[in-house]
JSON list of C-alpha atoms in Angstrom, two decimals:
[
{"chain": "A", "resi": 1, "resn": "MET", "atom": "CA", "xyz": [-128.82, 58.93, 20.75]},
{"chain": "A", "resi": 2, "resn": "ARG", "atom": "CA", "xyz": [-129.24, 57.61, 24.22]},
{"chain": "A", "resi": 3, "resn": "ARG", "atom": "CA", "xyz": [-131.67, 54.91, 24.94]},
{"chain": "A", "resi": 4, "resn": "ILE", "atom": "CA", "xyz": [-133.85, 55.51, 28.01]},
{"chain": "A", "resi": 5, "resn": "ALA", "atom": "CA", "xyz": [-134.01, 52.41, 30.12]},
{"chain": "A", "resi": 6, "resn": "ARG", "atom": "CA", "xyz": [-137.43, 51.55, 31.47]},
{"chain": "A", "resi": 7, "resn": "LYS", "atom": "CA", "xyz": [-137.76, 49.86, 34.79]},
{"chain": "A", "resi": 8, "resn": "SER", "atom": "CA", "xyz": [-139.05, 46.35, 34.62]},
{"chain": "A", "resi": 9, "resn": "PRO", "atom": "CA", "xyz": [-142.59, 45.95, 36.02]},
{"chain": "A", "resi": 10, "resn": "VAL", "atom": "CA", "xyz": [-141.48, 42.66, 37.55]},
{"chain": "A", "resi": 11, "resn": "LYS", "atom": "CA", "xyz": [-138.70, 44.37, 39.50]},
{"chain": "A", "resi": 12, "resn": "LEU", "atom": "CA", "xyz": [-141.09, 47.08, 40.63]},
{"chain": "A", "resi": 13, "resn": "ARG", "atom": "CA", "xyz": [-143.57, 44.48, 41.88]},
{"chain": "A", "resi": 14, "resn": "PHE", "atom": "CA", "xyz": [-140.79, 42.61, 43.64]},
{"chain": "A", "resi": 15, "resn": "TRP", "atom": "CA", "xyz": [-139.66, 45.71, 45.53]},
{"chain": "A", "resi": 16, "resn": "MET", "atom": "CA", "xyz": [-143.24, 46.67, 46.39]},
{"chain": "A", "resi": 17, "resn": "CYS", "atom": "CA", "xyz": [-143.91, 43.20, 47.81]},
{"chain": "A", "resi": 18, "resn": "LEU", "atom": "CA", "xyz": [-140.66, 43.30, 49.75]},
{"chain": "A", "resi": 19, "resn": "CYS", "atom": "CA", "xyz": [-141.52, 46.69, 51.26]},
{"chain": "A", "resi": 20, "resn": "LEU", "atom": "CA", "xyz": [-145.05, 45.57, 52.16]},
{"chain": "A", "resi": 21, "resn": "GLY", "atom": "CA", "xyz": [-143.61, 42.46, 53.77]},
{"chain": "A", "resi": 22, "resn": "PHE", "atom": "CA", "xyz": [-141.34, 44.55, 55.98]},
{"chain": "A", "resi": 23, "resn": "MET", "atom": "CA", "xyz": [-144.24, 46.83, 56.92]},
{"chain": "A", "resi": 24, "resn": "SER", "atom": "CA", "xyz": [-146.40, 43.90, 57.98]},
{"chain": "A", "resi": 25, "resn": "TRP", "atom": "CA", "xyz": [-143.49, 42.42, 59.92]},
{"chain": "A", "resi": 26, "resn": "THR", "atom": "CA", "xyz": [-143.09, 45.64, 61.90]},
{"chain": "A", "resi": 27, "resn": "ALA", "atom": "CA", "xyz": [-146.84, 45.73, 62.54]},
{"chain": "A", "resi": 28, "resn": "VAL", "atom": "CA", "xyz": [-146.62, 42.26, 64.09]},
{"chain": "A", "resi": 29, "resn": "ALA", "atom": "CA", "xyz": [-143.78, 43.47, 66.26]},
{"chain": "A", "resi": 30, "resn": "GLN", "atom": "CA", "xyz": [-146.16, 45.96, 67.87]},
{"chain": "A", "resi": 31, "resn": "GLU", "atom": "CA", "xyz": [-147.85, 43.25, 69.94]},
{"chain": "A", "resi": 32, "resn": "PHE", "atom": "CA", "xyz": [-146.85, 42.78, 73.54]},
{"chain": "A", "resi": 33, "resn": "MET", "atom": "CA", "xyz": [-147.04, 40.30, 76.40]},
{"chain": "A", "resi": 34, "resn": "ILE", "atom": "CA", "xyz": [-148.24, 40.81, 79.97]},
{"chain": "A", "resi": 35, "resn": "THR", "atom": "CA", "xyz": [-147.05, 38.50, 82.73]},
{"chain": "A", "resi": 36, "resn": "GLY", "atom": "CA", "xyz": [-147.86, 38.61, 86.41]},
{"chain": "A", "resi": 37, "resn": "GLU", "atom": "CA", "xyz": [-149.02, 36.91, 89.56]},
{"chain": "A", "resi": 38, "resn": "VAL", "atom": "CA", "xyz": [-152.43, 37.08, 91.26]},
{"chain": "A", "resi": 39, "resn": "ASN", "atom": "CA", "xyz": [-152.06, 37.37, 95.04]},
{"chain": "A", "resi": 40, "resn": "SER", "atom": "CA", "xyz": [-154.29, 37.86, 98.06]},
{"chain": "A", "resi": 41, "resn": "PRO", "atom": "CA", "xyz": [-153.24, 38.57, 101.65]},
{"chain": "A", "resi": 42, "resn": "ASP", "atom": "CA", "xyz": [-153.23, 34.78, 102.13]},
{"chain": "A", "resi": 43, "resn": "GLY", "atom": "CA", "xyz": [-150.86, 34.12, 99.21]},
{"chain": "A", "resi": 44, "resn": "PRO", "atom": "CA", "xyz": [-151.20, 33.25, 95.50]},
{"chain": "A", "resi": 45, "resn": "VAL", "atom": "CA", "xyz": [-154.69, 32.84, 94.00]},
{"chain": "A", "resi": 46, "resn": "PRO", "atom": "CA", "xyz": [-154.64, 29.63, 91.95]},
{"chain": "A", "resi": 47, "resn": "PHE", "atom": "CA", "xyz": [-156.62, 29.36, 88.70]},
{"chain": "A", "resi": 48, "resn": "ALA", "atom": "CA", "xyz": [-157.88, 32.97, 88.74]},
{"chain": "A", "resi": 49, "resn": "ASN", "atom": "CA", "xyz": [-159.35, 34.31, 85.50]},
{"chain": "A", "resi": 50, "resn": "ILE", "atom": "CA", "xyz": [-157.48, 37.32, 84.12]},
{"chain": "A", "resi": 51, "resn": "TYR", "atom": "CA", "xyz": [-158.74, 39.51, 81.29]},
{"chain": "A", "resi": 52, "resn": "LEU", "atom": "CA", "xyz": [-158.38, 42.95, 79.77]},
{"chain": "A", "resi": 53, "resn": "ARG", "atom": "CA", "xyz": [-161.57, 44.97, 80.19]},
{"chain": "A", "resi": 54, "resn": "GLY", "atom": "CA", "xyz": [-163.30, 45.71, 76.89]},
{"chain": "A", "resi": 55, "resn": "THR", "atom": "CA", "xyz": [-161.33, 43.13, 74.87]},
{"chain": "A", "resi": 56, "resn": "ALA", "atom": "CA", "xyz": [-161.44, 39.43, 74.10]},
{"chain": "A", "resi": 57, "resn": "HIS", "atom": "CA", "xyz": [-157.97, 38.93, 75.63]},
{"chain": "A", "resi": 58, "resn": "GLY", "atom": "CA", "xyz": [-157.93, 36.71, 78.67]},
{"chain": "A", "resi": 59, "resn": "THR", "atom": "CA", "xyz": [-156.22, 33.77, 80.34]},
{"chain": "A", "resi": 60, "resn": "SER", "atom": "CA", "xyz": [-156.17, 31.74, 83.55]},
{"chain": "A", "resi": 61, "resn": "ALA", "atom": "CA", "xyz": [-153.54, 31.69, 86.24]},
{"chain": "A", "resi": 62, "resn": "ASP", "atom": "CA", "xyz": [-151.78, 28.44, 87.07]},
{"chain": "A", "resi": 63, "resn": "GLU", "atom": "CA", "xyz": [-151.78, 26.72, 90.49]},
{"chain": "A", "resi": 64, "resn": "ASN", "atom": "CA", "xyz": [-149.21, 29.30, 91.72]},
{"chain": "A", "resi": 65, "resn": "GLY", "atom": "CA", "xyz": [-151.22, 32.33, 90.55]},
{"chain": "A", "resi": 66, "resn": "LEU", "atom": "CA", "xyz": [-148.87, 33.02, 87.60]},
{"chain": "A", "resi": 67, "resn": "PHE", "atom": "CA", "xyz": [-150.28, 34.10, 84.24]},
{"chain": "A", "resi": 68, "resn": "THR", "atom": "CA", "xyz": [-149.20, 35.33, 80.79]},
{"chain": "A", "resi": 69, "resn": "LEU", "atom": "CA", "xyz": [-151.29, 37.20, 78.21]},
{"chain": "A", "resi": 70, "resn": "HIS", "atom": "CA", "xyz": [-149.81, 36.98, 74.70]},
{"chain": "A", "resi": 71, "resn": "ASN", "atom": "CA", "xyz": [-150.27, 39.12, 71.54]},
{"chain": "A", "resi": 72, "resn": "ILE", "atom": "CA", "xyz": [-151.59, 42.23, 73.25]},
{"chain": "A", "resi": 73, "resn": "PRO", "atom": "CA", "xyz": [-151.82, 45.25, 70.92]},
{"chain": "A", "resi": 74, "resn": "LYS", "atom": "CA", "xyz": [-150.10, 48.41, 72.13]},
{"chain": "A", "resi": 75, "resn": "GLY", "atom": "CA", "xyz": [-152.40, 50.54, 74.28]},
{"chain": "A", "resi": 76, "resn": "SER", "atom": "CA", "xyz": [-153.72, 51.23, 77.76]},
{"chain": "A", "resi": 77, "resn": "TYR", "atom": "CA", "xyz": [-155.88, 48.59, 79.43]},
{"chain": "A", "resi": 78, "resn": "VAL", "atom": "CA", "xyz": [-157.55, 47.75, 82.71]},
{"chain": "A", "resi": 79, "resn": "LEU", "atom": "CA", "xyz": [-156.47, 44.31, 83.90]},
{"chain": "A", "resi": 80, "resn": "LEU", "atom": "CA", "xyz": [-159.12, 42.41, 85.88]},
{"chain": "A", "resi": 81, "resn": "ALA", "atom": "CA", "xyz": [-158.85, 39.18, 87.86]},
{"chain": "A", "resi": 82, "resn": "THR", "atom": "CA", "xyz": [-161.71, 37.07, 89.21]},
{"chain": "A", "resi": 83, "resn": "ALA", "atom": "CA", "xyz": [-161.69, 33.88, 91.23]},
{"chain": "A", "resi": 84, "resn": "VAL", "atom": "CA", "xyz": [-164.24, 31.77, 93.08]},
{"chain": "A", "resi": 85, "resn": "GLY", "atom": "CA", "xyz": [-164.35, 32.75, 96.75]},
{"chain": "A", "resi": 86, "resn": "TYR", "atom": "CA", "xyz": [-162.82, 36.22, 96.21]},
{"chain": "A", "resi": 87, "resn": "GLU", "atom": "CA", "xyz": [-164.43, 39.64, 95.88]}
]
């Protein structure tokens, strides 16, 4: 007679955790970064506030008008910039 080998529940849990770990890792990889420069006809706009409409994502430009938004979920957004003295 042949003996039917049963799979170990510990091994099964290990493989399930490993698979879930890879799935969460790929979900994290779906976040993006936006970089840019805020300019006016007179040149860079220092310290402008930049944000994505309808989200809590925002940042400020540096003294050269450069900015970076990190950890942006995949999607379509409207990017807005505001600064004192500009319309």
